[in-house]
Short mmCIF file of C-alpha atoms and ligand atoms in Angstrom, two decimals:
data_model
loop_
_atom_site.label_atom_id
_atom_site.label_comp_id
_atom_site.label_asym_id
_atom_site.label_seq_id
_atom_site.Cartn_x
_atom_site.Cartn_y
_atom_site.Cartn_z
CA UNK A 23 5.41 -22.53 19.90
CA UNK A 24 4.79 -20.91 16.10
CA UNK A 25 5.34 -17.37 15.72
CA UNK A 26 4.59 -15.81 12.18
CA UNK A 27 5.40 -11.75 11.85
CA UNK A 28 5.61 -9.60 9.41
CA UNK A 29 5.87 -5.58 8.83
CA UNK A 30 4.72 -3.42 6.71
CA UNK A 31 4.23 0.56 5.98
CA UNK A 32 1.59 2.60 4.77
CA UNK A 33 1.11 6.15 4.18
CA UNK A 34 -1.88 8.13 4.94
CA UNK A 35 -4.24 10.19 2.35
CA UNK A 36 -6.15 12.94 2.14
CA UNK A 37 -9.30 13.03 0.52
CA UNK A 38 -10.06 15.48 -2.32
CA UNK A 39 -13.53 14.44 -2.65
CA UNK A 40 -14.42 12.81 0.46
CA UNK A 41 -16.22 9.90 1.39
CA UNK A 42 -18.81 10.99 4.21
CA UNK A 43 -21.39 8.16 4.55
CA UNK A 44 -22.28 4.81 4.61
CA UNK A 45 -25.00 2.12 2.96
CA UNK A 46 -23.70 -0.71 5.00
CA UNK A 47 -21.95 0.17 8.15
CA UNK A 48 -20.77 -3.52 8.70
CA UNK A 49 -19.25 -4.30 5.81
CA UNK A 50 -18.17 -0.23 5.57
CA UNK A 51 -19.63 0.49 2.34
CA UNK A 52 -19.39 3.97 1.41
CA UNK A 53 -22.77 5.59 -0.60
CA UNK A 54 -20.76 7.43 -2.64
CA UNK A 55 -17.39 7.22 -4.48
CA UNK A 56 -14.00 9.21 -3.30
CA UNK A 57 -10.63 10.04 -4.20
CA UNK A 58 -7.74 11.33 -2.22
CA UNK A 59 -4.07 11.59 -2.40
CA UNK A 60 -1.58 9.56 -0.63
CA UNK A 61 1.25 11.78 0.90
CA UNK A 62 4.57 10.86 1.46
CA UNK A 63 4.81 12.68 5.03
CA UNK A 64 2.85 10.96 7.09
CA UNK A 65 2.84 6.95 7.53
CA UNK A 66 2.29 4.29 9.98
CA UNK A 67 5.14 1.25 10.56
CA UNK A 68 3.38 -1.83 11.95
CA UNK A 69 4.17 -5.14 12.61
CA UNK A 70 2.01 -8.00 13.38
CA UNK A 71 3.37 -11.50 15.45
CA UNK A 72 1.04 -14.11 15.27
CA UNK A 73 2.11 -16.40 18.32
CA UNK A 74 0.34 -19.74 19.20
CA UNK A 75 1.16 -18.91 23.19
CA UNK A 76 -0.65 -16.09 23.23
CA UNK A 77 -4.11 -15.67 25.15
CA UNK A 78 -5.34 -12.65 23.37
CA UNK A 79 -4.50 -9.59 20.63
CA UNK A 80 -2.54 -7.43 21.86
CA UNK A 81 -1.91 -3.54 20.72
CA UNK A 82 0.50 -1.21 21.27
CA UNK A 83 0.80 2.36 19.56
CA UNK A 84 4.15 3.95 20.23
CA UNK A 85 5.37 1.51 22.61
CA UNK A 86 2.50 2.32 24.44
CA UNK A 87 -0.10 -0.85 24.91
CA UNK A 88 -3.80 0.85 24.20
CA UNK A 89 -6.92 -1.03 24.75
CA UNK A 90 -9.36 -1.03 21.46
CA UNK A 91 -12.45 -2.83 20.24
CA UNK A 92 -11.06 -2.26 16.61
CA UNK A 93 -7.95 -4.43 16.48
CA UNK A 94 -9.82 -7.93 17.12
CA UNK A 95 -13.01 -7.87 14.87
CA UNK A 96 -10.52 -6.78 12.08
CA UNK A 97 -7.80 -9.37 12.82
CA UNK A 98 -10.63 -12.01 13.19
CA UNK A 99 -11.21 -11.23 9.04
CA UNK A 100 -7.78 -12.46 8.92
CA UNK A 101 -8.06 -15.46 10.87
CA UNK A 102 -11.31 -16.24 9.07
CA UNK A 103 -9.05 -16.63 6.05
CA UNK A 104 -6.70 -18.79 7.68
CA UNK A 105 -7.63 -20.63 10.56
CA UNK A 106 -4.64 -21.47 11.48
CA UNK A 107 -3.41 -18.43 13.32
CA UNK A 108 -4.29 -17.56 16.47
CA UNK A 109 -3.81 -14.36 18.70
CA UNK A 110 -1.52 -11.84 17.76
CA UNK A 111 0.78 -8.71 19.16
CA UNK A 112 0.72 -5.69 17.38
CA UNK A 113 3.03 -2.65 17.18
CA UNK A 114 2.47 0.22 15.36
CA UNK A 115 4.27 3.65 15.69
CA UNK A 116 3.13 6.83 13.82
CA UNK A 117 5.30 8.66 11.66
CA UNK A 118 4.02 12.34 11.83
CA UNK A 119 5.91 15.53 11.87
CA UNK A 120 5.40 17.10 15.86
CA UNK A 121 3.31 14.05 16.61
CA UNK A 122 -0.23 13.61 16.11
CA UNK A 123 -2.06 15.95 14.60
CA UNK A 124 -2.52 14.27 11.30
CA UNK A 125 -2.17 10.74 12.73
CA UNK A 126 -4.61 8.92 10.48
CA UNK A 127 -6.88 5.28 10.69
CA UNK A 128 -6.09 5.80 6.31
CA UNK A 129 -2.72 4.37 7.24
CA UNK A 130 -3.00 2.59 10.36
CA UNK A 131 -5.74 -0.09 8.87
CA UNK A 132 -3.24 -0.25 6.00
CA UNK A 133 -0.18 -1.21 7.65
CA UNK A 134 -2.03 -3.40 9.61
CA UNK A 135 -4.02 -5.34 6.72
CA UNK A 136 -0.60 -5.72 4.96
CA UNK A 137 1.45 -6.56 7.82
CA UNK A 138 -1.45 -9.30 9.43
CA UNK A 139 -2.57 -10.98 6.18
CA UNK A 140 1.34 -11.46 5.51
CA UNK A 141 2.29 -12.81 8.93
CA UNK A 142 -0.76 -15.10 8.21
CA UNK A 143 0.78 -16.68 5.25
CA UNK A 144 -1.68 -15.11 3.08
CA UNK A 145 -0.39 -13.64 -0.31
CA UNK A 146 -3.49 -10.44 -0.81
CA UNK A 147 -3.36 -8.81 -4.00
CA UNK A 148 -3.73 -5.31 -3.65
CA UNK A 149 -7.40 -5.60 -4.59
CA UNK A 150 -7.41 -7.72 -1.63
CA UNK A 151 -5.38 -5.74 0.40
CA UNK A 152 -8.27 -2.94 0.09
CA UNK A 153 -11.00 -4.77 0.36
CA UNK A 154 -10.03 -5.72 4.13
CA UNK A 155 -8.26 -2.60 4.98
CA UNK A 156 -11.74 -1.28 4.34
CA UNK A 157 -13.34 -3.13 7.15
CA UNK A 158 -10.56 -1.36 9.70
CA UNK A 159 -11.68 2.15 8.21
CA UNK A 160 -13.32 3.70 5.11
CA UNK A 161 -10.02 5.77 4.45
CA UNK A 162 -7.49 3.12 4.78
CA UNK A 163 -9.39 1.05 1.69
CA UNK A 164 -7.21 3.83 -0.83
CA UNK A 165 -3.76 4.15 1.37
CA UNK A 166 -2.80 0.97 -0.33
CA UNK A 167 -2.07 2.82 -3.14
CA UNK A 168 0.52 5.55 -4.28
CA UNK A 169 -0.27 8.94 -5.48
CA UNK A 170 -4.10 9.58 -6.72
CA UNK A 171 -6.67 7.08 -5.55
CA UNK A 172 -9.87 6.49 -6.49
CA UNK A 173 -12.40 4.28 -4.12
CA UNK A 174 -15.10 2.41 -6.36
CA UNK A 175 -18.42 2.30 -3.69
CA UNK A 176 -19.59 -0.84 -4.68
CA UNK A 177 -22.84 -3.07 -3.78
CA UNK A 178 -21.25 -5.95 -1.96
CA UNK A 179 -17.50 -6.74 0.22
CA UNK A 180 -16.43 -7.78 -3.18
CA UNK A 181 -16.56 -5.23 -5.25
CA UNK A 182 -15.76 -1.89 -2.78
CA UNK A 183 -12.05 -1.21 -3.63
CA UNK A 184 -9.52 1.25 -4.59
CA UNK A 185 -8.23 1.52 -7.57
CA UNK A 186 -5.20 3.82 -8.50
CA UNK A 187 -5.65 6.84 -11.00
CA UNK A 188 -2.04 8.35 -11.26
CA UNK A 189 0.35 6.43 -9.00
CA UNK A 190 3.59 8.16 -10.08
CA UNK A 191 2.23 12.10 -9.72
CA UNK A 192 5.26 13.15 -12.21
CA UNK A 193 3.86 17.08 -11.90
CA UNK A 194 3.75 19.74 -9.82
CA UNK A 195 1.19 19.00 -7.01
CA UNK A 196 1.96 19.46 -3.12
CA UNK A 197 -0.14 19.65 0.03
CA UNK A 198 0.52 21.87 2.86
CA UNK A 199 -0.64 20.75 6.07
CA UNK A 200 -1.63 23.42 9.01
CA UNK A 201 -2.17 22.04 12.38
CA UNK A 202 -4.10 23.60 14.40
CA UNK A 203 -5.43 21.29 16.75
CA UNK A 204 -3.43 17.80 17.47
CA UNK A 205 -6.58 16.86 20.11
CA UNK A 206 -8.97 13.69 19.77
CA UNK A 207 -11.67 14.92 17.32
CA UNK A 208 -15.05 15.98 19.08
CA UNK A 209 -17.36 13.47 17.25
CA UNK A 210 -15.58 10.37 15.88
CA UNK A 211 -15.81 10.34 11.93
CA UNK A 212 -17.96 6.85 11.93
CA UNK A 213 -20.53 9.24 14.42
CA UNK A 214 -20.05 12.08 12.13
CA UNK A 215 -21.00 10.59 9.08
CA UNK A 216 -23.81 8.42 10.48
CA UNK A 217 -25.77 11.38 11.59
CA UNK A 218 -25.41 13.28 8.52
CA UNK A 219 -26.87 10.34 6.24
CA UNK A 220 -29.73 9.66 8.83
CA UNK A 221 -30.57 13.22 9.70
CA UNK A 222 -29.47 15.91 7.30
CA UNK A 223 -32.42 16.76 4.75
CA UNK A 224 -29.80 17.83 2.28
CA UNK A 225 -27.85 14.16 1.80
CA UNK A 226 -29.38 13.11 -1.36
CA UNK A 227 -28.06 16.40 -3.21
CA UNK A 228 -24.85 15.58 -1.75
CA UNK A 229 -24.63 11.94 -3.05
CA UNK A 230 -25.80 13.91 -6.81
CA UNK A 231 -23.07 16.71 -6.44
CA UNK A 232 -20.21 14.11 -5.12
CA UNK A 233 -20.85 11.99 -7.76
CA UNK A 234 -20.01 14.76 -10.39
CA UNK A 235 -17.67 16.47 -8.37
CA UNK A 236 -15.40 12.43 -8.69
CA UNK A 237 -15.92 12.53 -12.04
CA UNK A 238 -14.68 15.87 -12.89
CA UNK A 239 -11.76 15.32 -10.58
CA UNK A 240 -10.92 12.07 -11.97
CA UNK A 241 -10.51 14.09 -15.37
CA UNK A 242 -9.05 17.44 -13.85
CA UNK A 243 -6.05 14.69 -12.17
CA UNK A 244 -5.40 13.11 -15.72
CA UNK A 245 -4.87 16.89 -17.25
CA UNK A 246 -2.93 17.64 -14.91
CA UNK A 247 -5.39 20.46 -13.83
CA UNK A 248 -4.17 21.62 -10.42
CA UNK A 249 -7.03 24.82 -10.93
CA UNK A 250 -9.76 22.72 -12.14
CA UNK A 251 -8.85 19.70 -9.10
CA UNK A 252 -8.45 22.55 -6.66
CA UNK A 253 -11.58 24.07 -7.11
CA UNK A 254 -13.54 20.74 -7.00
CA UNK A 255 -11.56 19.53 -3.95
CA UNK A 256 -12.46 22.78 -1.94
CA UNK A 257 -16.23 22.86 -2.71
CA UNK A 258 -17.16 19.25 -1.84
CA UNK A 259 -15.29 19.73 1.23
CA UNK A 260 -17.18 22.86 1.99
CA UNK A 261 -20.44 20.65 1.08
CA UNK A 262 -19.49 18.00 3.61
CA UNK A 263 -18.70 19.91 6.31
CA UNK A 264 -22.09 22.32 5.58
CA UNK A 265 -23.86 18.58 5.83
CA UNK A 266 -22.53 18.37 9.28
CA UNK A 267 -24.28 22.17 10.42
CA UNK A 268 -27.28 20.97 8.53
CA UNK A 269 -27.35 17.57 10.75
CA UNK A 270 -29.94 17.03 13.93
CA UNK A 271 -28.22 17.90 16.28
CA UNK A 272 -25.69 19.78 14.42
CA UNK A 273 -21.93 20.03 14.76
CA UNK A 274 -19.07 21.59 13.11
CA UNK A 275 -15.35 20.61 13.18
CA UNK A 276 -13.99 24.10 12.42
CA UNK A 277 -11.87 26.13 14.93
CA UNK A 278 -11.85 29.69 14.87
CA UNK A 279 -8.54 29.05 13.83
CA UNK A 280 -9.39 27.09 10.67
CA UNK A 281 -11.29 30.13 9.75
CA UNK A 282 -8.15 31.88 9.62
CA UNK A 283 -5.83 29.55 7.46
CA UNK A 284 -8.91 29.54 5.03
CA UNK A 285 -9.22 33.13 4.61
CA UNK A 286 -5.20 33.45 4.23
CA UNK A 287 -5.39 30.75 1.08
CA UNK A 288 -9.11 33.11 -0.12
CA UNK A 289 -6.92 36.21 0.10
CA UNK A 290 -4.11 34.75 -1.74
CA UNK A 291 -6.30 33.67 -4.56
CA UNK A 292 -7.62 37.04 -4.96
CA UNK A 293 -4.45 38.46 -5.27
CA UNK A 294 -3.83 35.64 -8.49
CA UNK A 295 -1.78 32.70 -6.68
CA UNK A 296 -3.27 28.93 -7.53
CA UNK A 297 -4.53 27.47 -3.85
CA UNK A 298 -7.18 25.78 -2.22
CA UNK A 299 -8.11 24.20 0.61
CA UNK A 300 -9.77 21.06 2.25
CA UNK A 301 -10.80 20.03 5.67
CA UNK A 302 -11.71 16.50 7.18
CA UNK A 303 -13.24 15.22 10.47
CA UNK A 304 -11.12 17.78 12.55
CA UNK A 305 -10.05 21.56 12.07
CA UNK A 306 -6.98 21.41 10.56
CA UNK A 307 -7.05 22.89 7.20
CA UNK A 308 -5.17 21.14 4.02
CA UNK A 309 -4.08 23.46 1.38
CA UNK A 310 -3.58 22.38 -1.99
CA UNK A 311 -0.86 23.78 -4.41
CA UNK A 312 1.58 23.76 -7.00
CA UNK A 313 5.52 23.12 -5.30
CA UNK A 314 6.35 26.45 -7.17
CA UNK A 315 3.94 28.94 -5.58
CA UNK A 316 4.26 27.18 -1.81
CA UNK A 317 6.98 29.71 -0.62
CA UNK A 318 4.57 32.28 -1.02
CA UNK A 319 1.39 30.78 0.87
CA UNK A 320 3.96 29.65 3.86
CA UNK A 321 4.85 33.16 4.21
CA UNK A 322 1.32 34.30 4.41
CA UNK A 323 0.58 31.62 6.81
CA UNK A 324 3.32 32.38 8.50
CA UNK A 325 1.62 35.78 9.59
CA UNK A 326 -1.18 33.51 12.23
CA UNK A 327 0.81 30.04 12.03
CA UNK A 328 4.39 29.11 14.00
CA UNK A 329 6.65 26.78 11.40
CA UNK A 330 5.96 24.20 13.63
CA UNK A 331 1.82 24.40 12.38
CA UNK A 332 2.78 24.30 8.61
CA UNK A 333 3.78 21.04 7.33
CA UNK A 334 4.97 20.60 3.62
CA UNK A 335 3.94 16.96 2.06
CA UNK A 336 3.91 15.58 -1.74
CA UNK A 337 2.48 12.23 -2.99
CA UNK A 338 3.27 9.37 -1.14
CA UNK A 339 3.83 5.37 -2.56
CA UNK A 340 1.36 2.77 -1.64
CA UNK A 341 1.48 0.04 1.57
CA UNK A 342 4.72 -1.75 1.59
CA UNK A 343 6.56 -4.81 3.55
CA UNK A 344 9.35 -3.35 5.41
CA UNK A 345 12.38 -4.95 7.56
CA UNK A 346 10.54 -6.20 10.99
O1 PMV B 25 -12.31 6.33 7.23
P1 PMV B 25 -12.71 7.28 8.29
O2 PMV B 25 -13.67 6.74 9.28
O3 PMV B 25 -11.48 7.88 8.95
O4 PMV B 25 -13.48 8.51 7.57
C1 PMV B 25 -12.84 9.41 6.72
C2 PMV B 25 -13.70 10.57 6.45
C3 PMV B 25 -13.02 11.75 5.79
O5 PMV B 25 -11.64 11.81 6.10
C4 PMV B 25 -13.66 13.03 6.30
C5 PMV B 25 -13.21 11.74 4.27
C6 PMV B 25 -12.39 10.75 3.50
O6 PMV B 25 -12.84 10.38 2.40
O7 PMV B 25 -11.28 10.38 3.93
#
């Protein structure tokens, strides 16, 4: 019997202009560019055992074994790249505040690619690293990094990556989290964006508009321009999600509650305070701010939002090995 294991940790991210479609859905390349930060909140510990006794993958998510057609395919990249290996047990558990809620593939295909391509003897640079976390999810291609990450589309599997913008966020930047729904999402994200890109009449003016929006945010992140970043983050969010109404058939992932938490962080603007917002594939809403004006946009939330709902998170490091 050889076993081979290894852990590792990676941290989720949220994406300030999002990545919402794909040119080649096998090798997950995205048609536009993104960039997101990686928060220190919310991570995912897994460890990978590469046994030669074993008959097949096995997963289990919070001690709990869960059947999915995601693990294998993705652990077969690994295998590809070293023969040698054969089936493997995986255990991941989810480090989010109240559980679920924000529980994210970003960090889950992170972990993993870390914690499997180690086991496997194989020493990934970080390029690396991203380039197969990609093929687990879209997302999980810029949790390998710390702080402010941008992911470069690409034509081929060789040249889709992430590469980090501002690692070390030394200023003041923080994201507050508001749960409002910790439920499966209604249409998966890899759904989601398919439909848009194949059915939506207004997807080329959203691959224009991204690609300035990345650009602009790229520069707002290296002034240190929480306004200018904020602003860009909330509109292409607002375009995505206007993609999904505009989509045959349409669907939305807002909750009447969402609705809510957005107007709160509209009102608060108004009245001069520095905050936007940002939704993904599910109604929770993401508000963006400076660590010296979030006492004052929890209190307002406070007035439709239990503590529980409002999470505080800053930048997060990249993927890590950690103690198995
Ligand atoms: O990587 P996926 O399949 O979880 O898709 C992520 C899509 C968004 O979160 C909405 C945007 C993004 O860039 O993370």
């Amino acid at each position: 019997m050889t076993s081979q294991i290894a852990s590792a940790r990676a941290h989720t991210n949220i994406a300030l202009i999002k990545y919402w479609g794909k040119k080649d859905q096998q090798l997950m390349l995205p048609m536009n560019g993104s960039l997101s930060l990686t928060l220190d909140h919310f991570y995912t510990d897994t460890t990978v055992e590469f046994n030669s006794i074993y008959t097949e993958d096995t997963f289990y998510l919070d001690q709990k074994k869960i059947e999915t057609t995601k693990i294998t395919p993705f652990l077969d990249l690994v295998r590809q790249m070293n023969p040698q290996v054969g089936f493997a047990r995986i255990y991941s558990s989810n480090h989010v505040p109240n559980a679920a809620g924000l529980a994210s593939s970003a960090s889950a295909f992170a972990a993993l690619a870390l914690a499997a391509s180690t086991a496997a003897g194989l020493n990934l640079t970080r390029r690396e690293l991203s380039r197969l976390a990609r093929r687990g999810s879209g997302s999980a291609t810029r949790s390998i990094y710390g702080g402010f990450v941008e992911w470069q589309p690409g034509t081929s599997d060789l040249d889709s990556y992430a590469i980090p913008i501002d690692e070390k966020v030394d200023w003041d930047i923080e994201m507050l989290a508001v749960i409002i729904d910790r439920q499966q999402k209604k249409i998966s994200s890899r759904t989601g964006m398919q439909r848009v890109v194949t059915t939506s009449p207004y997807y080329p003016a959203w691959i224009t508009s991204t690609n300035q929006d990345l650009s602009a945010a790229i520069q707002a992140v290296k002034e240190h321009n929480l306004q200018l970043l904020g602003q860009l983050a909330e509109s292409n969010a607002l375009r995505m999600h206007a993609l999904n109404l505009s989509a045959r058939p349409p669907f939305s992932y807002f909750e009447p509650a969402s609705l809510v938490a957005m107007e709160i962080i509209e009102k608060l603007r108004s009245e001069g305070i520095c905050c936007y917002y940002t939704l993904d594939a599910g109604p929770n809403v993401k508000v963006i701010c400076s660590k010296a004006e979030s006492p004052q946009i929890i209190r307002a939330l406070s007035t439709a939002f239990t503590p529980e709902q409002i999470v505080e998170a800053f930048p997060g490091p990249g993927v890590k090995l950690i103690e198995c």
